[in-house]
Structure formats: C-alpha cells, structure tokens
PDB file of C-alpha atoms in Angstrom:
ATOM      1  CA  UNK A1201     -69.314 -17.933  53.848  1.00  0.00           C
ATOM      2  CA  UNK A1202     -70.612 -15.969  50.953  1.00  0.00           C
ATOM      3  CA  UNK A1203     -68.483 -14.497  48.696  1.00  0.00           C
ATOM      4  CA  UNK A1204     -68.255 -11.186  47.123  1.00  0.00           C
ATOM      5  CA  UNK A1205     -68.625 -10.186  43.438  1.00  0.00           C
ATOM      6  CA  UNK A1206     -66.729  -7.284  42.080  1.00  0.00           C
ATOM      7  CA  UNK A1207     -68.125  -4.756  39.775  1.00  0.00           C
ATOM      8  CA  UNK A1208     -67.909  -5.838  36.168  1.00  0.00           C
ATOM      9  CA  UNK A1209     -65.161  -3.974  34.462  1.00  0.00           C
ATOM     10  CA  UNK A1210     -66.834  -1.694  31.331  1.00  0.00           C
ATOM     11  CA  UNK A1211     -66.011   0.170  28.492  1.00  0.00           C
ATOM     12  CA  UNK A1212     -62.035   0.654  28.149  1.00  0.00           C
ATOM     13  CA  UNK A1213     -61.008   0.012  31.650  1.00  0.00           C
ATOM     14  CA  UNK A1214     -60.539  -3.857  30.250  1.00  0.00           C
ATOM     15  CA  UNK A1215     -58.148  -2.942  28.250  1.00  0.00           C
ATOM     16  CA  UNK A1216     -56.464   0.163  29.804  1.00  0.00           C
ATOM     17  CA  UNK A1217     -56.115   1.029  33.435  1.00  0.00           C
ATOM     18  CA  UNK A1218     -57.364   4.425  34.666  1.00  0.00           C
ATOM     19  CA  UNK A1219     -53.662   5.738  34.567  1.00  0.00           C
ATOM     20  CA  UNK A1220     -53.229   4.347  31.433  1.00  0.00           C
ATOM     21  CA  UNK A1221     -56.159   6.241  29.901  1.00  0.00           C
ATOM     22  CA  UNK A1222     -55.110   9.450  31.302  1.00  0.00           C
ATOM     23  CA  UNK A1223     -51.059   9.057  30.128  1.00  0.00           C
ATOM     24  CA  UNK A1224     -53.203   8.668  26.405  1.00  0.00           C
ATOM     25  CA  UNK A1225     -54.898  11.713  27.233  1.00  0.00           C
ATOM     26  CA  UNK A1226     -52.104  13.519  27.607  1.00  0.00           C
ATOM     27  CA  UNK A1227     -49.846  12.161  24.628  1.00  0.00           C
ATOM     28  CA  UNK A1228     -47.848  10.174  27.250  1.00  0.00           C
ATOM     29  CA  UNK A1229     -48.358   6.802  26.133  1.00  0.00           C
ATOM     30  CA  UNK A1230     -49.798   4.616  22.946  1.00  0.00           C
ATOM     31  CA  UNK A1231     -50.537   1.467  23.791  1.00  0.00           C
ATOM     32  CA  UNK A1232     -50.537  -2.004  21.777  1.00  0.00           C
ATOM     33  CA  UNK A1233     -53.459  -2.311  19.683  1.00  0.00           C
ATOM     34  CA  UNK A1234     -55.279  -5.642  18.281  1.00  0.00           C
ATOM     35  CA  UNK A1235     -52.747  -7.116  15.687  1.00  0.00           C
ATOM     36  CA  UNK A1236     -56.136  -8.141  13.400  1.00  0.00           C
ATOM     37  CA  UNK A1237     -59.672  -6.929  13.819  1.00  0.00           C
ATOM     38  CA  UNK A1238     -62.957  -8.559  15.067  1.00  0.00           C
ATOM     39  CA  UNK A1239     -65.042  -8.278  11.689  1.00  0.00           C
ATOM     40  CA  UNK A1240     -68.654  -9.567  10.997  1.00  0.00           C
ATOM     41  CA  UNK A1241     -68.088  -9.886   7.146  1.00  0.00           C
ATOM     42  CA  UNK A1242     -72.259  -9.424   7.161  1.00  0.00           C
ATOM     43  CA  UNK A1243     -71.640  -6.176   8.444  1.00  0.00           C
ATOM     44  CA  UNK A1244     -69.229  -4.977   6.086  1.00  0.00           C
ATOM     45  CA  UNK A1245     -71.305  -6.017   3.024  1.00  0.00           C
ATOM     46  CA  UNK A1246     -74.520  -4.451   4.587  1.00  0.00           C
ATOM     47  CA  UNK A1247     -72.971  -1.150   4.530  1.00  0.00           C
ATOM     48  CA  UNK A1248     -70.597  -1.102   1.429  1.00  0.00           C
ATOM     49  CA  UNK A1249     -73.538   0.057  -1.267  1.00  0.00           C
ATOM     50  CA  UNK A1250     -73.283   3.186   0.772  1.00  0.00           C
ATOM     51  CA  UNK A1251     -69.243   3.530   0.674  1.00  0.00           C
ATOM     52  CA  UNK A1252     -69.536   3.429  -3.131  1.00  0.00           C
ATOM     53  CA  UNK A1253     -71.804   6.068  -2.764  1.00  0.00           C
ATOM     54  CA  UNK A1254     -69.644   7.914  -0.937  1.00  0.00           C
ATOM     55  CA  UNK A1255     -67.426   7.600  -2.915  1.00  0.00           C
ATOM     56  CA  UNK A1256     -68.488   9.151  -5.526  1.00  0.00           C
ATOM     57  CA  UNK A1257     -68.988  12.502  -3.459  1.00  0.00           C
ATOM     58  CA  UNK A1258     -66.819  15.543  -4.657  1.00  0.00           C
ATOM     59  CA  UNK A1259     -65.459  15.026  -0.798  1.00  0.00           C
ATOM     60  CA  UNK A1260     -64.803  11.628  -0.539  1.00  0.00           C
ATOM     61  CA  UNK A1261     -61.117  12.219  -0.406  1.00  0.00           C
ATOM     62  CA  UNK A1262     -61.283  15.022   2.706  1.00  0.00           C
ATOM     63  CA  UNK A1263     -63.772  13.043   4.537  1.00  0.00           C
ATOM     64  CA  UNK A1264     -61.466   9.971   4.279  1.00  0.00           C
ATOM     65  CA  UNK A1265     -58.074  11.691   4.921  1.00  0.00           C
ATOM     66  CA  UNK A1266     -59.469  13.629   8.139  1.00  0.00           C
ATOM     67  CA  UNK A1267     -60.865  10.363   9.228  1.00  0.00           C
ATOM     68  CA  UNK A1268     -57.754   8.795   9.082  1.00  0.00           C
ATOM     69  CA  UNK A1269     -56.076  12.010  11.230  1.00  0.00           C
ATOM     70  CA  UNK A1270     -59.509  11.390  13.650  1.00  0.00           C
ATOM     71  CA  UNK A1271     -59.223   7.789  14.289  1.00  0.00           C
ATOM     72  CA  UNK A1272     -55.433   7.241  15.697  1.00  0.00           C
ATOM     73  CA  UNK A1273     -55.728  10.679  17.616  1.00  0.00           C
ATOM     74  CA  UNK A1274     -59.144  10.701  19.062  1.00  0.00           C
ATOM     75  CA  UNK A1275     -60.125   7.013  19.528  1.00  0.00           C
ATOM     76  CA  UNK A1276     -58.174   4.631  22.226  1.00  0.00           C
ATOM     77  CA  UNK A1277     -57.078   1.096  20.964  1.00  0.00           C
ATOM     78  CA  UNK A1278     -59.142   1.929  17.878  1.00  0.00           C
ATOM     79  CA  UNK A1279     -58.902  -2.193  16.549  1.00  0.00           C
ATOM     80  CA  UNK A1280     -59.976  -3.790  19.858  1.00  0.00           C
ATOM     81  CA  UNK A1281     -62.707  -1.341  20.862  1.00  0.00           C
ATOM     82  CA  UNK A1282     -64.108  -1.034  17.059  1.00  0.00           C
ATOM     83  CA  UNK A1283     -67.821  -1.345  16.554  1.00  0.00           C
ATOM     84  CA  UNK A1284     -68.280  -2.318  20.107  1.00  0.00           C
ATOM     85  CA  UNK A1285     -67.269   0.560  21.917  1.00  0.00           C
ATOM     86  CA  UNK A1286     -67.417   3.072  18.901  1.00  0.00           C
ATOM     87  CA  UNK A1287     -68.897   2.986  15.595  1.00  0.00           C
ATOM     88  CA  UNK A1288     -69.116   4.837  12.368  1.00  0.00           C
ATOM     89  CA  UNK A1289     -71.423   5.525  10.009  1.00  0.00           C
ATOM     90  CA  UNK A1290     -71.619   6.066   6.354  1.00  0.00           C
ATOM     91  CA  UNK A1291     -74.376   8.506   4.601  1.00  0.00           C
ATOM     92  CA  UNK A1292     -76.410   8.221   8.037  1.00  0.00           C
ATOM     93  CA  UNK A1293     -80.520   8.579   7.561  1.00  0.00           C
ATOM     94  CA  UNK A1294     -81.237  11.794   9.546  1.00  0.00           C
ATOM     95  CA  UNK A1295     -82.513  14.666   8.940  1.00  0.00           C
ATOM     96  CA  UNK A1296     -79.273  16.334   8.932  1.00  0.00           C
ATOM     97  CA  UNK A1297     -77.793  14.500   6.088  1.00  0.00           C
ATOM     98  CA  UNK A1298     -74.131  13.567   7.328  1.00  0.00           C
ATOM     99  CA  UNK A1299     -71.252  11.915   5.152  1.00  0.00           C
ATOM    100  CA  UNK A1300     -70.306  10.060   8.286  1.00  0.00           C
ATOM    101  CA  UNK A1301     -70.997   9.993  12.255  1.00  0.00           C
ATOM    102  CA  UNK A1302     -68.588   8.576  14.579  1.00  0.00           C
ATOM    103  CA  UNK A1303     -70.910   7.570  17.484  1.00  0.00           C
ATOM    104  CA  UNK A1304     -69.781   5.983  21.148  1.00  0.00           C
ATOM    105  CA  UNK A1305     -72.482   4.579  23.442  1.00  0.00           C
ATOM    106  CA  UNK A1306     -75.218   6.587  23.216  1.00  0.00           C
ATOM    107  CA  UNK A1307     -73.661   9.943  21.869  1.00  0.00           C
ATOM    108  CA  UNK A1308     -72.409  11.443  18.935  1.00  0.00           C
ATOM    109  CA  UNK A1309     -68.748  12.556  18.739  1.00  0.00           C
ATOM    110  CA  UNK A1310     -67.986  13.944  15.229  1.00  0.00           C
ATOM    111  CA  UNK A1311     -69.679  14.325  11.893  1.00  0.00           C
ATOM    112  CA  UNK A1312     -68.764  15.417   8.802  1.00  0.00           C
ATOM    113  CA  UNK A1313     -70.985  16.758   6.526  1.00  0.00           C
ATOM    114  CA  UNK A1314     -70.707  18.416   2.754  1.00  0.00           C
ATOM    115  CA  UNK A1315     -70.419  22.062   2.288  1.00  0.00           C
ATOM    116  CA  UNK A1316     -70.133  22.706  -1.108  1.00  0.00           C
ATOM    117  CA  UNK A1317     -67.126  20.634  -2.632  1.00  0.00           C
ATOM    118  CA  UNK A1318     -65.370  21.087   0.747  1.00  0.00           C
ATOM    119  CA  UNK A1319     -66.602  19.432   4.364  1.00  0.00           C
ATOM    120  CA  UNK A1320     -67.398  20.958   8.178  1.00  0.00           C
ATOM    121  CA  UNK A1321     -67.129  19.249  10.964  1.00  0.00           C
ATOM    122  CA  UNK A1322     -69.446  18.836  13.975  1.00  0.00           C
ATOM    123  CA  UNK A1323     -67.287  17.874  17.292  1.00  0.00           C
ATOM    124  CA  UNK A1324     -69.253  17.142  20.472  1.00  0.00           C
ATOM    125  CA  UNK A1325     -66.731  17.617  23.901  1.00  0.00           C
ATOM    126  CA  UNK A1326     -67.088  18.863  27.630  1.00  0.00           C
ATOM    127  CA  UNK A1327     -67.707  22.460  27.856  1.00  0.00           C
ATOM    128  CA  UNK A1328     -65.522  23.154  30.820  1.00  0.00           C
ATOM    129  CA  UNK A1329     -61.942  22.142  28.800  1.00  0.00           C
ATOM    130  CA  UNK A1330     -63.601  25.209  26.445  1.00  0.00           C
ATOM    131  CA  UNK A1331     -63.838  27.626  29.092  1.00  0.00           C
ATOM    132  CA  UNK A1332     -61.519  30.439  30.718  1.00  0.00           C
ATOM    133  CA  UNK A1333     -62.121  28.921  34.322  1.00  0.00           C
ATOM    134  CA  UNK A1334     -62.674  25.317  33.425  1.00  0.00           C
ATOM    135  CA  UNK A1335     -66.323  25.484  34.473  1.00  0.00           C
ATOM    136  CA  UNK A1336     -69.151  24.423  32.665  1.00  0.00           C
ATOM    137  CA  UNK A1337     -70.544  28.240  32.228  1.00  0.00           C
ATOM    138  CA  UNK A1338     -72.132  29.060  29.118  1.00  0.00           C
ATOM    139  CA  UNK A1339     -71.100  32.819  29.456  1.00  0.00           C
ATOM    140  CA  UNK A1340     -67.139  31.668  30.281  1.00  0.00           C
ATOM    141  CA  UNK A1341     -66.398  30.238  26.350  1.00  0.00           C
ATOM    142  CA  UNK A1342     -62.620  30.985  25.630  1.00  0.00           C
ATOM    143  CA  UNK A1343     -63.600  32.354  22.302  1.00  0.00           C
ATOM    144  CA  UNK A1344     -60.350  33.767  21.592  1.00  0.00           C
ATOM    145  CA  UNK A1345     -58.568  30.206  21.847  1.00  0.00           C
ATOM    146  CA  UNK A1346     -61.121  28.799  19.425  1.00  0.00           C
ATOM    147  CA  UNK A1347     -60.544  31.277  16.918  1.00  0.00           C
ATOM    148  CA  UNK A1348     -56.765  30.548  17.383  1.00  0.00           C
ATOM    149  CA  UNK A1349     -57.903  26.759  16.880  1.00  0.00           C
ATOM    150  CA  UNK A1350     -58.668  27.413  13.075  1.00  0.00           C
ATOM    151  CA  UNK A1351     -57.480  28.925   9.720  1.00  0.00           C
ATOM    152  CA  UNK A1352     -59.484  32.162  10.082  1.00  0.00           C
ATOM    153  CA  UNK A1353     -61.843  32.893  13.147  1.00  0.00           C
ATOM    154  CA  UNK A1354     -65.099  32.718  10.469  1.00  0.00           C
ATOM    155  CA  UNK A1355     -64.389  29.246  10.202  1.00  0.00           C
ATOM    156  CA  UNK A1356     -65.471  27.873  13.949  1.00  0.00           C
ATOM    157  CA  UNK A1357     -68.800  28.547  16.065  1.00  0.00           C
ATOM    158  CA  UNK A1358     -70.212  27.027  18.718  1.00  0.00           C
ATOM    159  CA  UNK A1359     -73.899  26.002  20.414  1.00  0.00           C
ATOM    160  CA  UNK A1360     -74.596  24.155  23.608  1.00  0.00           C
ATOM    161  CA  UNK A1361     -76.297  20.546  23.413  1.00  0.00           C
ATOM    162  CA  UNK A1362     -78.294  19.631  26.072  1.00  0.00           C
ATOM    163  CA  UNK A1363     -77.133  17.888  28.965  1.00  0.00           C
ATOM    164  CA  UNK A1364     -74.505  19.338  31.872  1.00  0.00           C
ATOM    165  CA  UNK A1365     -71.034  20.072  30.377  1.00  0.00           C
ATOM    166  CA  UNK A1366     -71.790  19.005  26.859  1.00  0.00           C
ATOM    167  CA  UNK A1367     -70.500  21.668  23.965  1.00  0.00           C
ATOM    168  CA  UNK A1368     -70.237  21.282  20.426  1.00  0.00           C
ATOM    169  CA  UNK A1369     -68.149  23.089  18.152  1.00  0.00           C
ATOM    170  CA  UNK A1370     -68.737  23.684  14.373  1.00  0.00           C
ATOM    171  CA  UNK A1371     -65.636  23.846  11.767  1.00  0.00           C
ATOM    172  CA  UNK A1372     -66.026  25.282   8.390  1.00  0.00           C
ATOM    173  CA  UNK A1373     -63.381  23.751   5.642  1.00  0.00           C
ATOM    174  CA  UNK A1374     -60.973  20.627   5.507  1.00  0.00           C
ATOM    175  CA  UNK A1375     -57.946  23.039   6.642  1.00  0.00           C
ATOM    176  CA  UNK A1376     -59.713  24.419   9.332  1.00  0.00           C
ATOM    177  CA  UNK A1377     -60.746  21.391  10.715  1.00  0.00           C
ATOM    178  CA  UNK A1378     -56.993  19.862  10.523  1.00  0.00           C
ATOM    179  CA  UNK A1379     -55.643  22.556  12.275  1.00  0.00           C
ATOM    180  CA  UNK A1380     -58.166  22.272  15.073  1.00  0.00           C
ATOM    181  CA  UNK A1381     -57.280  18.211  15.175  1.00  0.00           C
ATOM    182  CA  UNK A1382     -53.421  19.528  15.186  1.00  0.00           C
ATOM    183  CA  UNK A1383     -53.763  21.839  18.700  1.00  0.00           C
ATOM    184  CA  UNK A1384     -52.605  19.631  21.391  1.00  0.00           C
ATOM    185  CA  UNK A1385     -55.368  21.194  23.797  1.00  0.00           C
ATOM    186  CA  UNK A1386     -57.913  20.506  21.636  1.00  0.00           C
ATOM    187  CA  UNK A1387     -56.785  17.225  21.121  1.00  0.00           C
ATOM    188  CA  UNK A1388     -56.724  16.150  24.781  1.00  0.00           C
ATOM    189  CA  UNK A1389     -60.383  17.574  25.240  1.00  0.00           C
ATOM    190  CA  UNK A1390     -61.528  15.555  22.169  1.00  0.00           C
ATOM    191  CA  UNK A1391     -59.793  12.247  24.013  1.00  0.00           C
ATOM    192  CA  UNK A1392     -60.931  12.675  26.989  1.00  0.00           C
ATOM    193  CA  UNK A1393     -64.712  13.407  26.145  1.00  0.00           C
ATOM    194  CA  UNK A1394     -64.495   9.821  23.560  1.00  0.00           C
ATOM    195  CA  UNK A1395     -63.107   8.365  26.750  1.00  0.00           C
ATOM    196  CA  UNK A1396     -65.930   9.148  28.955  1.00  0.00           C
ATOM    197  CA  UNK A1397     -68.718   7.707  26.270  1.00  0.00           C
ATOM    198  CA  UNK A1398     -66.532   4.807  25.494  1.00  0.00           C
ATOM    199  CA  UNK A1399     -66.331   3.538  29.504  1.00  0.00           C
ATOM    200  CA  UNK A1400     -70.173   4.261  29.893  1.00  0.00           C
ATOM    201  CA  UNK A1401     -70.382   0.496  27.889  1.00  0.00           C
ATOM    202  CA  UNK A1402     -71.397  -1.103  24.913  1.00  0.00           C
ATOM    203  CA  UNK A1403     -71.734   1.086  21.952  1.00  0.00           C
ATOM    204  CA  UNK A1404     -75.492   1.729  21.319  1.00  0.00           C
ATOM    205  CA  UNK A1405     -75.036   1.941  17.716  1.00  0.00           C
ATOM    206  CA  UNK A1406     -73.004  -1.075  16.521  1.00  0.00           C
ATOM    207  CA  UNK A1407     -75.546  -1.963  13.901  1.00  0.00           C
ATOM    208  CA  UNK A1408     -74.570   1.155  11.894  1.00  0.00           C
ATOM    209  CA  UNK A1409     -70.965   0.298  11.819  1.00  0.00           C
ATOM    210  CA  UNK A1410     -69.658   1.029   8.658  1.00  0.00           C
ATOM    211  CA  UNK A1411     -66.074  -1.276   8.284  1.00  0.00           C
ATOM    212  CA  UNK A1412     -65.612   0.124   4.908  1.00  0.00           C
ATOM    213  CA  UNK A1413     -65.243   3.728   6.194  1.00  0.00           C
ATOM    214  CA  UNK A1414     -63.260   2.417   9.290  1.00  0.00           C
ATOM    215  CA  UNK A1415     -60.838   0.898   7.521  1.00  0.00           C
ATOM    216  CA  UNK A1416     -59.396   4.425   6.867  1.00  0.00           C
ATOM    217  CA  UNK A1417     -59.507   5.016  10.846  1.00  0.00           C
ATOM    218  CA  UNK A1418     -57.028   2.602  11.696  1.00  0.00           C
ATOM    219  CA  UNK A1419     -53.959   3.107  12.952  1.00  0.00           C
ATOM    220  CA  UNK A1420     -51.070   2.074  11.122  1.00  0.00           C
TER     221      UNK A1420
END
C-alpha cells in the first residue's frame, strides 16, 4: 500500500500557521522569536570591512535607527528566519549605489540610499493595498493617502516595477520615511508583501547577508 507524501512546508509556514501570519499582519499577535541566532561567524567577518565603511557615512546613524524601526515591524520572527528567509546588505555593488538592501527570496523589499547628509527610502509592496478599489490598476493610486503617509506630500512618489501587483514607493528624508513606517495601513501592506516573498522559500541572496547591519534589526 503506498503511502502518500505531503507537500514540504516552505518559507514561514514552519514556523507560523497561516492564521498566525495574518493575526501579525494585522498587529494581532507577536510571536516568540529564536532566544539566540543561527550565525556563520565567516559571514559576519566577510562583510564587516563594509560596516566600518558605513559607518563612517554622514547617515550611518538614520540608516541604522530606521533599520531598527524596519526590522521588528516589517519582518516576521526576524532571529529564526534571518539570512535564510531574508537578508541584508551593506554598501551593495549595483549600479544604484544603496547604503543597504533588505532582500527576501528573489526580490527586493527596501533600500536606503544617501541623499545628501539625510537618506530616502525605496519600499517595494502590492499595488492593490495602494489603490482606491484594492485592484491592481495603475490609474486607481490613492495618491491622496500617500501624501497623508509623509511629512509633506513632496517627500513620496511612486513608479510601477514590473510584474502583476508589484508597486514601489519612493520616500524623501529620515522623518518622512518614519512617519510612513508609523501608519498602521502602511504597515500591514509592507507585512504582508515581506510575507509573500518570505513563504516563496529560501532566500536567494543569503550570501550578501550582512550580520553586522542586522544586528540593529533585531527585536529586542
């Protein structure tokens, strides 16, 4: 009599249930993290010439500080699903020239990059939490509630990524980019866009994993 095999259980479903991952969503729940962290100590020394440099940027401190507002808020169990399931990196070499990229399987979701003294922010989410009808329309953008998102309406645009109900959203300034991580809606659509890259299975860009800057993105 043969037996059956059940699908092998990805991403953060082996750590939190379905209904677990939606109560985070919503604020509902935290859940018990990893007491200590899985760390390759080869890792962290690859990785911590480029911390030092970063450190000695003009915004060290901002990038730091809004990484530690990022991490708790925006990433699940961030000490059992680090490096594996997400990953960040430090003074990245692309053409773009970020400070730091949080990545989760094979997509970006949020960079921060220099402008001037200050930082902007580059957040990747589904287009349809942006949107008046909750469709992934282009022409339906709730412009009005971004604007509301931020210090002063200057301070946000937006531009469409390719692929289906994929939206990025740009944030001029360290207070403008807290305030955006501070509206509850904007929150949830952050979580639950990290939650869909983060169950799609191994991170694709582990090798890049900067513990140095992660250390900052720990909860507690």
């Amino acid at each position: 009599m043969g037996t059956t095999s059940r699908p092998r259980t990805t991403g953060v479903r082996q750590f939190l249930d379905l209904e677990q991952q939606r109560d985070w969503i919503e604020g509902k729940a935290d859940f018990p993290d990893a007491g200590d962290r899985s760390e390759c100590l080869e890792q962290r020394f690859k990785y911590v010439a480029r911390f030092e440099k970063l450190l000695c940027r003009p915004q060290a401190r901002e990038v730091l500080e809004i990484l530690g507002l990022y991490g708790p808020n925006c990433i699940p169990i961030p000490r059992k699903t680090e490096r594996y399931y997400w990953s960040v990196s430090c003074l990245p070499s692309t053409s773009d020239k970020p400070l730091v990229r949080v990545n989760a399987s094979w997509m970006e979701l949020f960079t921060l990059y220099a402008h001037g003294e200050d930082v902007r922010a580059r957040f990747i989410v589904h287009l349809s939490d942006f949107t008046t009808d909750r469709s992934a329309t282009p022409s339906r953008v709730n412009e009005p509630f971004l604007e509301q998102s931020v210090a002063m309406p200057e301070d946000v645009s937006y531009f469409f990524p390719r692929g289906a109900d994929i939206f990025g959203i740009n944030v001029r300034g360290s207070v403008s980019i807290r305030k955006l991580l501070g509206s509850r809606r904007v929150l949830r659509a952050i979580r639950t866009f990290n939650l869909t890259h983060m169950n799609r299975g191994r991170n694709a860009y582990q090798a890049s994993h900067c513990y140095s800057v992660a250390d900052y993105m720990q909860a507690g």
